[in-house]
XYZ file of C-alpha atoms in Angstrom:
281
model
C -0.182 0.211 0.231
C 1.503 3.603 -0.082
C 1.142 6.037 2.902
C 0.569 9.729 2.290
C -0.192 11.841 5.211
C -3.459 10.454 5.026
C -2.299 7.183 7.006
C -3.141 7.268 10.728
C -2.617 4.034 12.635
C -5.133 2.730 15.024
C -4.255 0.604 17.999
C -5.277 -1.992 16.246
C -3.473 -1.817 13.510
C -0.316 -0.943 15.223
C -1.405 -4.073 17.129
C -0.821 -6.040 14.134
C 1.683 -4.290 12.591
C 4.297 -4.377 15.748
C 5.020 -8.242 15.841
C 7.601 -8.224 13.227
C 10.225 -6.328 15.356
C 13.928 -7.715 15.172
C 15.870 -8.318 18.108
C 17.971 -5.855 20.377
C 21.400 -5.634 20.001
C 24.619 -3.706 21.221
C 25.943 -1.385 18.367
C 28.846 -2.467 17.968
C 30.273 -2.584 14.049
C 31.501 -6.272 12.647
C 33.276 -6.733 9.555
C 32.966 -9.675 6.936
C 36.267 -11.579 6.484
C 38.375 -10.596 3.413
C 37.383 -14.126 2.098
C 33.351 -13.086 2.751
C 33.217 -9.518 0.924
C 36.630 -9.685 -2.068
C 34.095 -11.232 -4.998
C 31.939 -12.694 -2.387
C 34.001 -15.857 -2.783
C 32.464 -18.873 -0.473
C 36.429 -20.630 1.162
C 37.077 -23.762 1.672
C 34.011 -25.938 1.289
C 31.739 -24.601 4.048
C 29.026 -22.352 2.314
C 28.454 -18.822 3.396
C 26.510 -17.581 5.622
C 23.667 -15.079 5.323
C 22.596 -13.538 8.522
C 19.373 -11.075 7.361
C 18.681 -8.897 10.387
C 14.613 -7.836 10.921
C 13.285 -4.347 12.177
C 14.985 -1.621 14.218
C 18.565 -2.649 13.637
C 21.295 -3.767 11.830
C 23.561 -5.984 10.957
C 25.425 -5.988 14.482
C 22.752 -7.870 16.074
C 24.357 -10.725 14.912
C 27.651 -10.588 16.308
C 27.968 -13.000 18.677
C 26.505 -15.220 16.174
C 29.184 -13.939 14.010
C 32.247 -14.650 15.757
C 31.566 -17.905 16.894
C 30.478 -19.140 12.632
C 33.556 -17.263 11.840
C 35.465 -19.707 14.607
C 33.862 -22.630 12.519
C 35.696 -21.496 9.264
C 32.523 -20.338 7.905
C 32.464 -16.659 5.826
C 29.986 -14.846 7.047
C 27.873 -11.906 5.696
C 25.623 -9.577 7.332
C 24.319 -7.251 4.746
C 22.443 -4.254 5.339
C 18.307 -4.390 5.273
C 17.157 -1.427 3.915
C 13.823 -1.707 5.723
C 11.642 0.561 3.369
C 9.577 -2.661 2.277
C 9.585 -6.327 1.254
C 9.642 -5.762 -2.713
C 12.551 -3.731 -2.537
C 14.171 -5.244 0.859
C 14.314 -9.048 -0.412
C 15.745 -7.889 -4.430
C 18.382 -6.025 -2.234
C 18.998 -9.416 -0.727
C 19.403 -11.205 -3.945
C 21.457 -8.616 -5.460
C 23.624 -10.238 -2.382
C 22.745 -13.982 -3.029
C 23.674 -12.882 -6.379
C 26.971 -12.146 -5.450
C 27.966 -15.457 -3.647
C 30.719 -18.078 -5.472
C 29.436 -21.120 -4.320
C 27.004 -22.534 -1.368
C 24.407 -20.490 0.751
C 22.698 -20.954 4.422
C 20.721 -17.807 4.314
C 19.234 -17.081 7.215
C 16.756 -14.246 8.872
C 15.394 -13.325 11.932
C 11.649 -11.844 12.659
C 10.911 -9.576 9.709
C 14.339 -10.653 7.555
C 12.020 -14.074 7.920
C 9.613 -12.763 5.148
C 12.730 -11.104 3.504
C 14.663 -14.668 2.974
C 11.718 -16.284 1.552
C 10.852 -13.704 -1.253
C 14.964 -13.541 -1.985
C 15.900 -16.983 -2.392
C 13.232 -17.675 -4.630
C 14.582 -19.057 -7.836
C 18.417 -18.784 -6.525
C 19.696 -23.024 -7.030
C 23.303 -21.620 -4.483
C 21.268 -21.500 -1.644
C 20.655 -24.379 -0.150
C 19.022 -23.750 3.515
C 16.315 -21.362 5.277
C 17.091 -20.522 8.197
C 14.327 -19.375 10.524
C 14.884 -17.484 14.052
C 12.150 -16.211 15.613
C 11.048 -15.495 12.128
C 7.847 -14.683 9.306
C 7.612 -17.111 6.807
C 4.512 -16.253 5.034
C 2.823 -17.587 2.184
C 2.555 -16.269 -1.663
C 0.150 -13.482 -0.628
C -0.182 -13.907 2.970
C 0.946 -10.891 4.360
C 1.927 -10.312 7.883
C -0.805 -8.131 9.051
C -3.673 -11.037 7.870
C -1.639 -13.581 9.377
C -0.950 -11.339 12.625
C -4.690 -11.416 12.597
C -4.784 -15.086 12.902
C -3.423 -15.298 16.550
C -3.855 -13.196 19.696
C -1.795 -9.900 19.447
C 2.189 -9.573 21.227
C 2.786 -6.819 23.462
C 4.756 -5.093 20.967
C 1.910 -3.176 19.093
C 1.288 -0.693 22.196
C 5.124 0.003 22.232
C 5.400 1.071 19.030
C 5.631 4.881 17.887
C 4.456 5.500 14.349
C 6.776 8.794 12.500
C 6.262 9.792 9.245
C 8.733 10.530 6.657
C 9.027 11.928 3.158
C 8.856 9.958 0.176
C 11.103 10.243 -3.191
C 8.033 11.158 -4.978
C 6.391 12.956 -3.016
C 3.724 12.760 0.367
C 4.832 10.769 3.351
C 5.426 6.957 4.606
C 5.062 6.329 7.781
C 7.959 4.508 9.951
C 7.584 2.480 12.812
C 10.380 2.644 16.211
C 9.953 1.154 19.360
C 9.382 3.158 22.586
C 12.120 3.074 24.170
C 11.152 2.696 28.252
C 9.372 -0.547 26.545
C 12.201 -2.125 24.470
C 13.762 -3.744 26.981
C 10.482 -5.290 28.006
C 8.871 -6.203 24.787
C 12.136 -7.270 22.986
C 14.995 -8.744 25.109
C 14.227 -9.265 28.284
C 16.858 -11.547 29.209
C 19.294 -9.451 27.836
C 21.283 -7.072 29.643
C 19.338 -4.106 30.837
C 22.011 -1.247 29.700
C 22.369 -2.976 26.294
C 18.879 -2.993 25.661
C 19.030 0.819 26.200
C 21.411 1.300 23.624
C 20.003 -0.355 21.962
C 16.805 1.414 21.650
C 19.215 4.275 21.003
C 20.063 3.445 18.164
C 17.417 1.811 16.626
C 16.891 1.485 12.886
C 13.168 2.204 11.841
C 11.182 0.334 9.091
C 8.339 1.386 6.883
C 4.896 0.714 8.218
C 4.039 -0.539 4.128
C 6.106 -4.025 4.591
C 3.865 -4.952 6.838
C 0.727 -5.016 4.101
C 3.102 -5.944 1.226
C 1.963 -9.946 0.051
C 4.320 -11.567 -1.034
C 5.411 -13.057 -4.664
C 7.749 -16.364 -3.293
C 7.396 -18.649 -0.748
C 11.123 -20.431 -0.896
C 10.614 -22.617 2.177
C 8.467 -24.742 0.103
C 11.293 -25.372 -2.509
C 14.050 -25.378 -0.182
C 14.877 -27.315 3.597
C 14.057 -25.315 5.960
C 15.452 -24.916 9.770
C 12.862 -22.926 12.259
C 14.100 -22.032 15.907
C 11.522 -21.324 17.982
C 11.255 -18.748 20.992
C 9.094 -19.693 23.507
C 9.036 -15.972 25.573
C 8.531 -13.747 23.118
C 6.479 -10.735 23.654
C 7.198 -9.687 19.005
C 5.996 -12.447 17.507
C 3.366 -15.417 19.731
C 5.305 -18.383 19.759
C 2.032 -20.625 18.531
C 2.408 -18.036 15.458
C 5.850 -19.200 14.547
C 5.045 -23.202 15.870
C 2.268 -22.465 12.349
C 4.861 -20.837 9.797
C 7.089 -23.766 10.621
C 5.141 -26.693 10.996
C 3.456 -25.610 7.515
C 6.571 -25.040 5.967
C 8.103 -28.862 7.222
C 10.739 -27.020 9.156
C 13.213 -29.194 11.154
C 12.394 -26.968 14.068
C 13.664 -26.118 17.784
C 12.277 -24.452 20.583
C 14.246 -22.660 23.046
C 13.127 -20.683 26.446
C 14.537 -16.797 24.859
C 12.564 -13.758 24.330
C 12.926 -12.292 20.267
C 16.568 -11.269 20.561
C 17.887 -14.926 20.803
C 20.479 -13.750 18.570
C 21.693 -11.652 21.001
C 20.378 -13.655 23.866
C 21.375 -17.063 22.733
C 24.245 -16.839 20.169
C 25.485 -20.971 20.758
C 21.516 -21.501 20.319
C 21.405 -19.289 16.644
C 25.551 -21.164 15.771
C 24.293 -24.663 16.370
C 21.478 -24.474 14.128
C 22.440 -22.775 11.729
C 25.659 -25.547 11.584
C 22.679 -28.539 11.610
C 21.455 -26.801 8.637
C 24.870 -26.312 6.467
C 25.653 -29.558 7.795
C 23.100 -31.404 6.416
C 22.623 -29.698 3.059
C 25.986 -30.975 2.862
C 25.413 -34.208 2.237
């Protein structure tokens, strides 16, 4: 949908939109290793792991996972998801995939799951999809429609809507998480000083992403893994289970908040490595 100055999100609409938040993260700069960025050539026989963040954060939300994967010898790329719209975000991530030589394990957290489901379609080098507390929509199924089938998360009432100018004129709507709710709603099992920093440095997401309908569902043809967070206040755990079962994903559950890449990086790394090992045979 095109958002203009007339757009005024209601409490109900924000509740539907809000479940898409990405995990809180330390604002630490992570630079991919040279062998993962110079032409994006995979090193050795290990697949390249591409980590796609969700809303309100950047690639540094994967910092602790990146360190572990690099220690195990995986080339890793954590590109910046533009957070401007599903079609354009997926097209950007698809361009990253096309630049990589060799097999890829494609990972998405939260809204990043929506992006990878579309971006991976038709890409033969993507051997596995990994959903980390993430959306995995079907074709023609918007996030808002999917959320409406389950009890609303706590995040809807924690959002601020802020107009921003569109290139062609008019205004869209950016969504931010209120700083005083960031820890409780996003990452209750992460130290509060970390989430205070993340709240101050968050990247907004365009509200339009929640009503866009994907044209692809790559999990229908690519093997998938799913880490479900049972203490999640951003995406209902039952909604996560529904998507995982529908995708016939290899599923693991963990007692974690939505910010599982930060609070449980070992568990996130393990499920990525499971996907990499299985698809290598």
